[in-house]
PDB file of N, CA and C in Angstrom:
ATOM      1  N   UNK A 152     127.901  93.668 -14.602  1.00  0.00           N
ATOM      2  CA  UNK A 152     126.876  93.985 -13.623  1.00  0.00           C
ATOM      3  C   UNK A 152     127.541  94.265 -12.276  1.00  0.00           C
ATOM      4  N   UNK A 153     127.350  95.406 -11.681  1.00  0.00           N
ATOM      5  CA  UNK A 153     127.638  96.100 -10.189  1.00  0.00           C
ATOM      6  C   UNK A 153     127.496  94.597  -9.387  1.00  0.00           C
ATOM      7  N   UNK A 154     128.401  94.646  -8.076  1.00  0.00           N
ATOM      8  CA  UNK A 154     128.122  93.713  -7.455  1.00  0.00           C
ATOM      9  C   UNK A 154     127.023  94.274  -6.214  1.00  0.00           C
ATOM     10  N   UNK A 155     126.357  93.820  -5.082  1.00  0.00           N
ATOM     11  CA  UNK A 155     125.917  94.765  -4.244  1.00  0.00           C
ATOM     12  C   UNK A 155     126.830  94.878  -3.169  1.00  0.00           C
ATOM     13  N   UNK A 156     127.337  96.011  -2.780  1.00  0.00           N
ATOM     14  CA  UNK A 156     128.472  95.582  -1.480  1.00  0.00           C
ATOM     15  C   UNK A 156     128.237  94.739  -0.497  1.00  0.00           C
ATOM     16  N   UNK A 157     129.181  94.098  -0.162  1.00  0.00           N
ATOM     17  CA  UNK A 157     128.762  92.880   1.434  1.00  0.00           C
ATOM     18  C   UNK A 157     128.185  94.013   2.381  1.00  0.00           C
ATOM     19  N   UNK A 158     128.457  95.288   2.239  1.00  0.00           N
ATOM     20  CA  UNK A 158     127.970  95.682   4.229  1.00  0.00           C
ATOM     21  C   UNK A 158     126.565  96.454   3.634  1.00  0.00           C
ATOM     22  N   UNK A 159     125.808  96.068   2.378  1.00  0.00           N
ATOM     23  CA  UNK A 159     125.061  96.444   2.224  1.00  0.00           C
ATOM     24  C   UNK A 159     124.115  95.000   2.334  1.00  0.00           C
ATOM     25  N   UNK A 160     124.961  93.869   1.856  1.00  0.00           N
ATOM     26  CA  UNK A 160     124.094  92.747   1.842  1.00  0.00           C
ATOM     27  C   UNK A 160     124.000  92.476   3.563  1.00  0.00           C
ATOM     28  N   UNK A 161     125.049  92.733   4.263  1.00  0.00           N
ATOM     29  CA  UNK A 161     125.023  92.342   5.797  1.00  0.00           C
ATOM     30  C   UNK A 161     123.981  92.943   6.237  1.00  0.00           C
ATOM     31  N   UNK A 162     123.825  94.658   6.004  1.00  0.00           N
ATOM     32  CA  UNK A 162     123.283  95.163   7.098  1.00  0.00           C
ATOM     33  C   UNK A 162     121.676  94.797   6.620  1.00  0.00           C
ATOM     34  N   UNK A 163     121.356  94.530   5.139  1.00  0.00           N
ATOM     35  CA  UNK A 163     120.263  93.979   4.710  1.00  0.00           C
ATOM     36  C   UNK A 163     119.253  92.851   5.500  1.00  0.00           C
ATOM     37  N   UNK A 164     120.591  91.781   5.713  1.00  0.00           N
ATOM     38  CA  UNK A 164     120.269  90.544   5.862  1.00  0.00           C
ATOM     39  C   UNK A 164     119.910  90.265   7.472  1.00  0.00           C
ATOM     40  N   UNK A 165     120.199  91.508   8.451  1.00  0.00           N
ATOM     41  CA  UNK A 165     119.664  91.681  10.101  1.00  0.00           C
ATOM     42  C   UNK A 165     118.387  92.613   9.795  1.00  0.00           C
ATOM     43  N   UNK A 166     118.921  93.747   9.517  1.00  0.00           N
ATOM     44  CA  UNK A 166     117.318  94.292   9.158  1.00  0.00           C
ATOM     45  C   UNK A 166     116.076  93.564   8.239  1.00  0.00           C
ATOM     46  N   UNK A 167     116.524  92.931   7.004  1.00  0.00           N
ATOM     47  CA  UNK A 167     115.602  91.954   5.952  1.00  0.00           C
ATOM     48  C   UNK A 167     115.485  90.792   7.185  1.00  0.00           C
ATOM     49  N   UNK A 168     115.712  90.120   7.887  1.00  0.00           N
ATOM     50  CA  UNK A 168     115.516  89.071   8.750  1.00  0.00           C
ATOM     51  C   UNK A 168     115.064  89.099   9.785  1.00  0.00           C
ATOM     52  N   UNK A 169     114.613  90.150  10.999  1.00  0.00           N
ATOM     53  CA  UNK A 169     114.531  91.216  11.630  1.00  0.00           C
ATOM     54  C   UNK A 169     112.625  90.973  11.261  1.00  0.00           C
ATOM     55  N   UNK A 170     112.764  91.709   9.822  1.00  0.00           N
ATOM     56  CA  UNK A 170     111.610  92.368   8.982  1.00  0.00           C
ATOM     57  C   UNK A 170     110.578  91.079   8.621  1.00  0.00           C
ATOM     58  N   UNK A 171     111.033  89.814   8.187  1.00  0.00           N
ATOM     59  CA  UNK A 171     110.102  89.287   7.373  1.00  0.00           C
ATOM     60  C   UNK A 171     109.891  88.173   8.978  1.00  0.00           C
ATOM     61  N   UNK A 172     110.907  88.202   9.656  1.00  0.00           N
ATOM     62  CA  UNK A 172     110.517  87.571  11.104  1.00  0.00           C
ATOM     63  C   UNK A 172     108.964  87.649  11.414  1.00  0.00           C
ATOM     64  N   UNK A 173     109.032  89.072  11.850  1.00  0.00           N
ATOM     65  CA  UNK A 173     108.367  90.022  12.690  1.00  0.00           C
ATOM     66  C   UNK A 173     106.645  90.289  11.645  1.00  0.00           C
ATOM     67  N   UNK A 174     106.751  90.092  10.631  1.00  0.00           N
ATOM     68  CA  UNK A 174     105.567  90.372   9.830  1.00  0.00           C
ATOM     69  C   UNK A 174     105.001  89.214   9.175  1.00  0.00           C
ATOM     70  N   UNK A 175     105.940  88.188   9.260  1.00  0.00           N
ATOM     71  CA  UNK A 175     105.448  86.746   8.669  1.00  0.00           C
ATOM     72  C   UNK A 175     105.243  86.006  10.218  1.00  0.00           C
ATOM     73  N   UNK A 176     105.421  86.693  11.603  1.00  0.00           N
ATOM     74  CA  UNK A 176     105.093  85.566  12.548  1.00  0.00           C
ATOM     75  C   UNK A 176     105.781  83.937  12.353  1.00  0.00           C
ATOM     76  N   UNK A 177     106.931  84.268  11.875  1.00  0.00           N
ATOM     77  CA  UNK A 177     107.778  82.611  11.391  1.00  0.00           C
ATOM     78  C   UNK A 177     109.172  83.298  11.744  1.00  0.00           C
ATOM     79  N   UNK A 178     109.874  82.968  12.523  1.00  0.00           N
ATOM     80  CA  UNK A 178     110.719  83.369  13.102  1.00  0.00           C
ATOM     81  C   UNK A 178     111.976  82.673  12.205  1.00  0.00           C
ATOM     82  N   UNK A 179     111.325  81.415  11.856  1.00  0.00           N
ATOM     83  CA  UNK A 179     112.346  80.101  10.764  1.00  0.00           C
ATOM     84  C   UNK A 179     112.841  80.780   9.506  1.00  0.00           C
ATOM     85  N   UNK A 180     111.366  81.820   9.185  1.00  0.00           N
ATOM     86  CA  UNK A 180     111.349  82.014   7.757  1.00  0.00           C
ATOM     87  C   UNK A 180     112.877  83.722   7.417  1.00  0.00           C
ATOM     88  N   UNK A 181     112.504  84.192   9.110  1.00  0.00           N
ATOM     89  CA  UNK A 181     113.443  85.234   9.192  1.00  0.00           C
ATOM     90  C   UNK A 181     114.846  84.910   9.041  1.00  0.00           C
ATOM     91  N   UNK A 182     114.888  83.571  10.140  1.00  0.00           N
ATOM     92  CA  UNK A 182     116.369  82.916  10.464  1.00  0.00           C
ATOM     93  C   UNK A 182     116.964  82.541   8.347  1.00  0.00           C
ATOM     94  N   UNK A 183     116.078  82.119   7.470  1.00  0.00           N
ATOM     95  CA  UNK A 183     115.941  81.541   6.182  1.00  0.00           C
ATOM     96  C   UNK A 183     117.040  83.072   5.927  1.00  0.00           C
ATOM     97  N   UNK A 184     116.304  84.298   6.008  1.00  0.00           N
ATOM     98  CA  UNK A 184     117.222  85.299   5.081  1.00  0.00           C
ATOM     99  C   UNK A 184     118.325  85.997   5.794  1.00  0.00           C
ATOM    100  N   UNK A 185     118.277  85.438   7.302  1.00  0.00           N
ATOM    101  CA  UNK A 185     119.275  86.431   7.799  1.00  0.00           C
ATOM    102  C   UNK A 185     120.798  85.602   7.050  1.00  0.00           C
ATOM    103  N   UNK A 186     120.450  84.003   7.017  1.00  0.00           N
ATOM    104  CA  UNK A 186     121.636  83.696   6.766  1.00  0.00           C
ATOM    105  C   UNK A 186     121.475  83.265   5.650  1.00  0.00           C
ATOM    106  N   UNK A 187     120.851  83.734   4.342  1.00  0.00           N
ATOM    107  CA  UNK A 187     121.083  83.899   3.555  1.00  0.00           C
ATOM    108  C   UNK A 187     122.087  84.792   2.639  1.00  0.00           C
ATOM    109  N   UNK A 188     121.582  86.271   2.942  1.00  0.00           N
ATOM    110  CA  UNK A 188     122.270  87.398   3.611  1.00  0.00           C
ATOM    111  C   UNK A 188     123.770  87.255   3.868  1.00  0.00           C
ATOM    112  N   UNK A 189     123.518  86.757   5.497  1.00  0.00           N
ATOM    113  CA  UNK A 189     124.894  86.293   6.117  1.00  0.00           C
ATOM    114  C   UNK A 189     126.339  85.466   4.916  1.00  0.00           C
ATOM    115  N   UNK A 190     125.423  84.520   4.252  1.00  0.00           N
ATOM    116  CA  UNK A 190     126.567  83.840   3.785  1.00  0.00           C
ATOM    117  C   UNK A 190     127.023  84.339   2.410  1.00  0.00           C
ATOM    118  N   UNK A 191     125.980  85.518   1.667  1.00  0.00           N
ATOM    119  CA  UNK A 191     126.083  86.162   0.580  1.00  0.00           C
ATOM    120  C   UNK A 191     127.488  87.044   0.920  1.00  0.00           C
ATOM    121  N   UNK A 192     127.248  87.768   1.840  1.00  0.00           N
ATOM    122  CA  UNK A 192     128.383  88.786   2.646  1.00  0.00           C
ATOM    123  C   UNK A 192     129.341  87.983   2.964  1.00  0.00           C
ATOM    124  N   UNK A 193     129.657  86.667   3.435  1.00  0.00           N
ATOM    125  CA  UNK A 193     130.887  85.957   3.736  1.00  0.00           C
ATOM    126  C   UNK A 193     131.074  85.859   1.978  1.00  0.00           C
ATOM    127  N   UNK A 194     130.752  85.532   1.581  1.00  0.00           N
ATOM    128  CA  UNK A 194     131.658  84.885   0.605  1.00  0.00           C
ATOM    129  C   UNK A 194     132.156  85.995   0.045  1.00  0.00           C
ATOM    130  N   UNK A 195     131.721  87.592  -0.077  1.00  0.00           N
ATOM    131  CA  UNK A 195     132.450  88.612  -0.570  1.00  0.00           C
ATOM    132  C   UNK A 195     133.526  89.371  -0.113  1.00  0.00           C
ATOM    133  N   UNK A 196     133.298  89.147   1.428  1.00  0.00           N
ATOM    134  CA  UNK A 196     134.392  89.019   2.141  1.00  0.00           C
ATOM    135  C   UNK A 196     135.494  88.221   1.885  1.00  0.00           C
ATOM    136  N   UNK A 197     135.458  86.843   1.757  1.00  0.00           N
ATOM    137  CA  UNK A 197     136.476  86.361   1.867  1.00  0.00           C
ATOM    138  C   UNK A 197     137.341  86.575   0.411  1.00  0.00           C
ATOM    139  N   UNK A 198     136.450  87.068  -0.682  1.00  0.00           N
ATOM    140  CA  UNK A 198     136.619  87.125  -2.291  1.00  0.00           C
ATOM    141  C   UNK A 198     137.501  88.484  -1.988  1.00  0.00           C
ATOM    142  N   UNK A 199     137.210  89.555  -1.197  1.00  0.00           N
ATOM    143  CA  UNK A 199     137.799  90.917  -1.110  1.00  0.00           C
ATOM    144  C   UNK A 199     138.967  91.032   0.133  1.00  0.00           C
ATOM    145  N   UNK A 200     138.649  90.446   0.803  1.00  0.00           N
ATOM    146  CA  UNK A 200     139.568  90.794   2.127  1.00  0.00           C
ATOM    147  C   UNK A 200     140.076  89.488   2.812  1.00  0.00           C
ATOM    148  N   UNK A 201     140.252  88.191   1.831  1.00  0.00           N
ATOM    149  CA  UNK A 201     140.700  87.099   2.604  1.00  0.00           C
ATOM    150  C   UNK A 201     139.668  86.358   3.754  1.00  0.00           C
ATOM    151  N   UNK A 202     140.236  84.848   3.904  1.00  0.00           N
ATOM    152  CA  UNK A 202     139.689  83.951   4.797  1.00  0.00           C
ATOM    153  C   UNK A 202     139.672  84.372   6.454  1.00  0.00           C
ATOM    154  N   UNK A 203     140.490  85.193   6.720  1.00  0.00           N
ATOM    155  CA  UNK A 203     140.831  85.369   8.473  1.00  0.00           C
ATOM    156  C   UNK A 203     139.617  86.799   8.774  1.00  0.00           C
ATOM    157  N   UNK A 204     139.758  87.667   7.385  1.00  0.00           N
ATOM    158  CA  UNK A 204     138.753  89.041   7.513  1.00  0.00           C
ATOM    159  C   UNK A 204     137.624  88.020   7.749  1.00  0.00           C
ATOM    160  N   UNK A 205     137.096  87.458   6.511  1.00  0.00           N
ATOM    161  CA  UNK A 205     135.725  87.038   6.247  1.00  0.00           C
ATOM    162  C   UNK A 205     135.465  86.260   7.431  1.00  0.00           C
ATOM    163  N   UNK A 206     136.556  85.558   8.200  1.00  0.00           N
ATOM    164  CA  UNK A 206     136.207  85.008   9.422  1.00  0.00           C
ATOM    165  C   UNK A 206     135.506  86.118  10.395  1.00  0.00           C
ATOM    166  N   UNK A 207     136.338  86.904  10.980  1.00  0.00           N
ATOM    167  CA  UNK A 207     136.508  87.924  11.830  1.00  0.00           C
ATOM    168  C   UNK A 207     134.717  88.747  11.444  1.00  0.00           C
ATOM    169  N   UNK A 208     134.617  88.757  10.080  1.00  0.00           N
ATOM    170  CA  UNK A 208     133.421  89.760  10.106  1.00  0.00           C
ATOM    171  C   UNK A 208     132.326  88.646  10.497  1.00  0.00           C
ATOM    172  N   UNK A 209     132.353  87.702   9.543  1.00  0.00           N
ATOM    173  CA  UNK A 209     130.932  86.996   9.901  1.00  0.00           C
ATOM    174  C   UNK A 209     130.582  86.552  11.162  1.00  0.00           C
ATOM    175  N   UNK A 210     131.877  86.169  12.358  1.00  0.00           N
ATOM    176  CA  UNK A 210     131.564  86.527  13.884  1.00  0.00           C
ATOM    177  C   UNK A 210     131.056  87.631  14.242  1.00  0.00           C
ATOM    178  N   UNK A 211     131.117  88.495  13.694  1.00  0.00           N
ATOM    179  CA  UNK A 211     130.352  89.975  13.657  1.00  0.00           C
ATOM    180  C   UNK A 211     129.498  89.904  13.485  1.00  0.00           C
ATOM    181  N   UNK A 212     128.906  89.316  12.582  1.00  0.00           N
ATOM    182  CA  UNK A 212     127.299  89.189  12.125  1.00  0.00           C
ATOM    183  C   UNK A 212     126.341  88.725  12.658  1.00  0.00           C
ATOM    184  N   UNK A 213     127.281  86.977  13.363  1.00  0.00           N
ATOM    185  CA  UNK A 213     126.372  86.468  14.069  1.00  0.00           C
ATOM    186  C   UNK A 213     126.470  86.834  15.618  1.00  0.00           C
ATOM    187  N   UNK A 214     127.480  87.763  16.461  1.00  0.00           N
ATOM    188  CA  UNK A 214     127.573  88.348  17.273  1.00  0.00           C
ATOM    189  C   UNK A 214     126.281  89.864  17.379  1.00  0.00           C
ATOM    190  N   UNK A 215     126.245  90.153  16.572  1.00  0.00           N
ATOM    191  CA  UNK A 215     125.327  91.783  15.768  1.00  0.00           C
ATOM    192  C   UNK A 215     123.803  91.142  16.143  1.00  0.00           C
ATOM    193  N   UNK A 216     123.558  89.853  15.523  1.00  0.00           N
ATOM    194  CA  UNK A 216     122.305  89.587  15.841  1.00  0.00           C
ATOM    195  C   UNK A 216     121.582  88.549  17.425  1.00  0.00           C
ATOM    196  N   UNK A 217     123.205  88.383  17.530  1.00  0.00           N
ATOM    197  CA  UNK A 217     122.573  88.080  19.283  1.00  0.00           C
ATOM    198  C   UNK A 217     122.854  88.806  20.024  1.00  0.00           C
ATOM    199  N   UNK A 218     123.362  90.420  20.232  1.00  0.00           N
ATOM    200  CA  UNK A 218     123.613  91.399  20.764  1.00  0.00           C
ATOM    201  C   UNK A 218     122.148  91.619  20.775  1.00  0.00           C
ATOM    202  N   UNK A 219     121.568  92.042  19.079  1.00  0.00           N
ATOM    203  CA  UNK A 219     120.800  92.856  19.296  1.00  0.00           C
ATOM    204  C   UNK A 219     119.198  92.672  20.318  1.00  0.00           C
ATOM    205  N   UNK A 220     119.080  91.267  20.889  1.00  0.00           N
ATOM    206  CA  UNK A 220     118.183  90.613  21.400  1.00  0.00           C
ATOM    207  C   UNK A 220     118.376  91.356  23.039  1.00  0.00           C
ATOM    208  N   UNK A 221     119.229  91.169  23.252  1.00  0.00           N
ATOM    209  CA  UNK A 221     119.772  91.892  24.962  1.00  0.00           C
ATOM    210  C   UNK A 221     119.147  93.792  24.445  1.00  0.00           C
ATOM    211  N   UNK A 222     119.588  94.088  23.515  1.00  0.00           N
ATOM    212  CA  UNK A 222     120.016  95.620  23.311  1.00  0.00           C
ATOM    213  C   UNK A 222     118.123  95.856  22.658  1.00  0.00           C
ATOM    214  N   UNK A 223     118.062  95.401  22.352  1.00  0.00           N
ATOM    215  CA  UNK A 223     116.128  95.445  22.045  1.00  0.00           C
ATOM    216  C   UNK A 223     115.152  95.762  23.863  1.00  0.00           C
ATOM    217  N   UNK A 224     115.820  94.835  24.655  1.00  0.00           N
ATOM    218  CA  UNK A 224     115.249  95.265  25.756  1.00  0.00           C
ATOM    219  C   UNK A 224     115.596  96.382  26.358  1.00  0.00           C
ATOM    220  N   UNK A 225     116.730  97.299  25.870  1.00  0.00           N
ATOM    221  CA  UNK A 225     117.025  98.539  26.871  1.00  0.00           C
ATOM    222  C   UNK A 225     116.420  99.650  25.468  1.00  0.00           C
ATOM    223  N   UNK A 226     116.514  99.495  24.386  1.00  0.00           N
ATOM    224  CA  UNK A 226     116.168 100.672  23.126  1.00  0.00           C
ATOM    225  C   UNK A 226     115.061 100.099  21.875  1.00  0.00           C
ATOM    226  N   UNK A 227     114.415  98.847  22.349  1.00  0.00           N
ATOM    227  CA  UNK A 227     113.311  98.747  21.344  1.00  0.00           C
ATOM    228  C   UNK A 227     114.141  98.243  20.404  1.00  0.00           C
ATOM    229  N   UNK A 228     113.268  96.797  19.752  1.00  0.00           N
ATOM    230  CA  UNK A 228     113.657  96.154  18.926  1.00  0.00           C
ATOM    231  C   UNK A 228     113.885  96.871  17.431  1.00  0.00           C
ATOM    232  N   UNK A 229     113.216  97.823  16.707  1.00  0.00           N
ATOM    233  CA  UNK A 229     113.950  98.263  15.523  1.00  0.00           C
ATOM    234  C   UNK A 229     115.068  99.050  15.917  1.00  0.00           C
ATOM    235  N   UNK A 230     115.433  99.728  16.751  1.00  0.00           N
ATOM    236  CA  UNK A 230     116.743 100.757  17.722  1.00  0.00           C
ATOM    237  C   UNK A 230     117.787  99.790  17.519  1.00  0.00           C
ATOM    238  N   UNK A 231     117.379  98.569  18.247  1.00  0.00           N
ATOM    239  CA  UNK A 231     118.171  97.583  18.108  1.00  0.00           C
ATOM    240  C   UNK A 231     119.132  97.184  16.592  1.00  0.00           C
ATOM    241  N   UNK A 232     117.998  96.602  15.762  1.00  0.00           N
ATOM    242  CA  UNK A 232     118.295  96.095  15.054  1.00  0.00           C
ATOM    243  C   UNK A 232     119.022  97.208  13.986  1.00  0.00           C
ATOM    244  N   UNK A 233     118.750  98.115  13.658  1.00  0.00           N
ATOM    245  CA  UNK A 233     118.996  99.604  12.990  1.00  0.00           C
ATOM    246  C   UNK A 233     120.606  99.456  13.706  1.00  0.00           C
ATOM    247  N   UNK A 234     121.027  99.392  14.923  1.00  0.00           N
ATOM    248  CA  UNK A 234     122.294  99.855  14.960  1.00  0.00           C
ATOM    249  C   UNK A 234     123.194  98.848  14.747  1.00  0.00           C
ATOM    250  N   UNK A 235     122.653  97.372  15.323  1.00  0.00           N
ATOM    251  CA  UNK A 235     123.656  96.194  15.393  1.00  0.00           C
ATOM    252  C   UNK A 235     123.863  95.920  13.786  1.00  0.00           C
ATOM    253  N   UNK A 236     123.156  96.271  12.284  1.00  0.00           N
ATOM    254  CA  UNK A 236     122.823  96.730  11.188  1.00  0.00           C
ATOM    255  C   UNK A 236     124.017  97.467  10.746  1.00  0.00           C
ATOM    256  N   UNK A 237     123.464  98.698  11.310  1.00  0.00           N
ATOM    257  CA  UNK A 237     125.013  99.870  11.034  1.00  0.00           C
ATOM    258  C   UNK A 237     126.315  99.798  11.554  1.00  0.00           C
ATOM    259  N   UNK A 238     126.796  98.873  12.591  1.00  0.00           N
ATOM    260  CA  UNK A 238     127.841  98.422  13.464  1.00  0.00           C
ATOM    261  C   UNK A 238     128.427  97.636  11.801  1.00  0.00           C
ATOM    262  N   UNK A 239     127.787  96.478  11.870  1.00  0.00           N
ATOM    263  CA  UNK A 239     127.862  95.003  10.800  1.00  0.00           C
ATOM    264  C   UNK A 239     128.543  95.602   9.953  1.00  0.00           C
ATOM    265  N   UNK A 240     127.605  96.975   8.965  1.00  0.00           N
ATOM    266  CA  UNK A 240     127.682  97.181   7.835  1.00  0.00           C
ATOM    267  C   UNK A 240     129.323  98.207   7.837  1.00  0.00           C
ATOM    268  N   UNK A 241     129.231  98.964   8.395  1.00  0.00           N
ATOM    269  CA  UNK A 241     130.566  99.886   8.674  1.00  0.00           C
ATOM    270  C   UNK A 241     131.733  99.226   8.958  1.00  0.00           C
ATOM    271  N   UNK A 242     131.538  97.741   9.837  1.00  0.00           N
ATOM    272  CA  UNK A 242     132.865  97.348   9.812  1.00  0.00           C
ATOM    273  C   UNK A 242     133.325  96.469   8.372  1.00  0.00           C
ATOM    274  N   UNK A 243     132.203  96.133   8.357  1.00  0.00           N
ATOM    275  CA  UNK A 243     132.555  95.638   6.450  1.00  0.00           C
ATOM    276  C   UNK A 243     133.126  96.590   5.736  1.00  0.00           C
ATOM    277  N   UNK A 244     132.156  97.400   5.552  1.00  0.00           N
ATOM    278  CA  UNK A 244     132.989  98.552   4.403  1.00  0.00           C
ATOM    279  C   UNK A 244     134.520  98.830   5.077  1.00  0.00           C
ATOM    280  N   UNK A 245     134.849  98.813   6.469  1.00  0.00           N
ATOM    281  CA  UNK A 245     135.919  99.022   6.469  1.00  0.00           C
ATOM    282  C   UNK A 245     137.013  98.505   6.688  1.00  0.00           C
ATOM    283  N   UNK A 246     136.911  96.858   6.622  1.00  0.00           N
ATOM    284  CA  UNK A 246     137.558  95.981   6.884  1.00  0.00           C
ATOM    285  C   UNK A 246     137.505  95.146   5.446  1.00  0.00           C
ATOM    286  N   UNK A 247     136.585  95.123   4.492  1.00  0.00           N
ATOM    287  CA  UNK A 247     136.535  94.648   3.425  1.00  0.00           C
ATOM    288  C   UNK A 247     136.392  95.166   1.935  1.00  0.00           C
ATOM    289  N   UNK A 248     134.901  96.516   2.285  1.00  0.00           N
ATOM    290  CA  UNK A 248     134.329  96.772   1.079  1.00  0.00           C
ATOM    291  C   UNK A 248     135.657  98.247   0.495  1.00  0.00           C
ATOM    292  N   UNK A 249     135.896  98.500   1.023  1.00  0.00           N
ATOM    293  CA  UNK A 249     136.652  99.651   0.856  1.00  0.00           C
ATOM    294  C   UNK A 249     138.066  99.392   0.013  1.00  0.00           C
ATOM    295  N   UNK A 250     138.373  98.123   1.027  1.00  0.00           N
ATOM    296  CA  UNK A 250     139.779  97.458  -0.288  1.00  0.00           C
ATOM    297  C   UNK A 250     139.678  97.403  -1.253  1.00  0.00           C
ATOM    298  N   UNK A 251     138.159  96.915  -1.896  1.00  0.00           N
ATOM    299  CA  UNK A 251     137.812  96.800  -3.359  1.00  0.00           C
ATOM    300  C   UNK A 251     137.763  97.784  -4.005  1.00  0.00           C
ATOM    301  N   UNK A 252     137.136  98.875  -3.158  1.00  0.00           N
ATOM    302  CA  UNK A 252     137.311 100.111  -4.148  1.00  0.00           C
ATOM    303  C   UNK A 252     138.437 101.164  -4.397  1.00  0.00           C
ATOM    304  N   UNK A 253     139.536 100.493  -3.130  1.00  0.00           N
ATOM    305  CA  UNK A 253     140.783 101.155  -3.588  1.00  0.00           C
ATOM    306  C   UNK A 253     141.604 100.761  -4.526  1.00  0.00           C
TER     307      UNK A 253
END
């Protein structure tokens, strides 16, 4: 069985957390999948690209989603979340997901 890539589970797990936040009015229940998400993507990280990558990205992750709170007030909270998302996910693939497939 395919695995799902980490910068697909990352960028999932700000936008999916983001999403069920914002429509369930439970902000707890969002925080529930972002780092769900979050720790799905660490551990594939560290499985693909070592303990210091998987370090380095998941500061990314949780950097990505307290960026995007400042960056929501100058471009609107989905703007926001959509890029700090695509930031997450791109440096995965290219710091992690990409090793695997070479």
């Amino acid at each position: 069985m395919a695995k799902v890539p980490a910068a697909a589970a990352a960028a999932s797990g700000l936008v999916g957390g983001f999403a069920v936040a914002r429509w369930t009015k439970k902000r707890p229940l969002g925080g529930v999948v972002l780092a769900a998400a979050g720790a799905a993507a660490a551990q594939q990280w560290r499985q693909n690209a070592g303990p210091k990558t998987a370090a380095a990205l998941s500061t990314a992750y949780v950097a990505a989603f307290a960026g995007s709170h400042p960056l929501a007030k100058k471009v609107g909270a989905w703007p926001a979340v959509f890029t700090v998302a695509g930031g997450v996910g791109l440096a995965s693939w290219a710091f992690a997901d990409r090793r695997r497939a070479a």
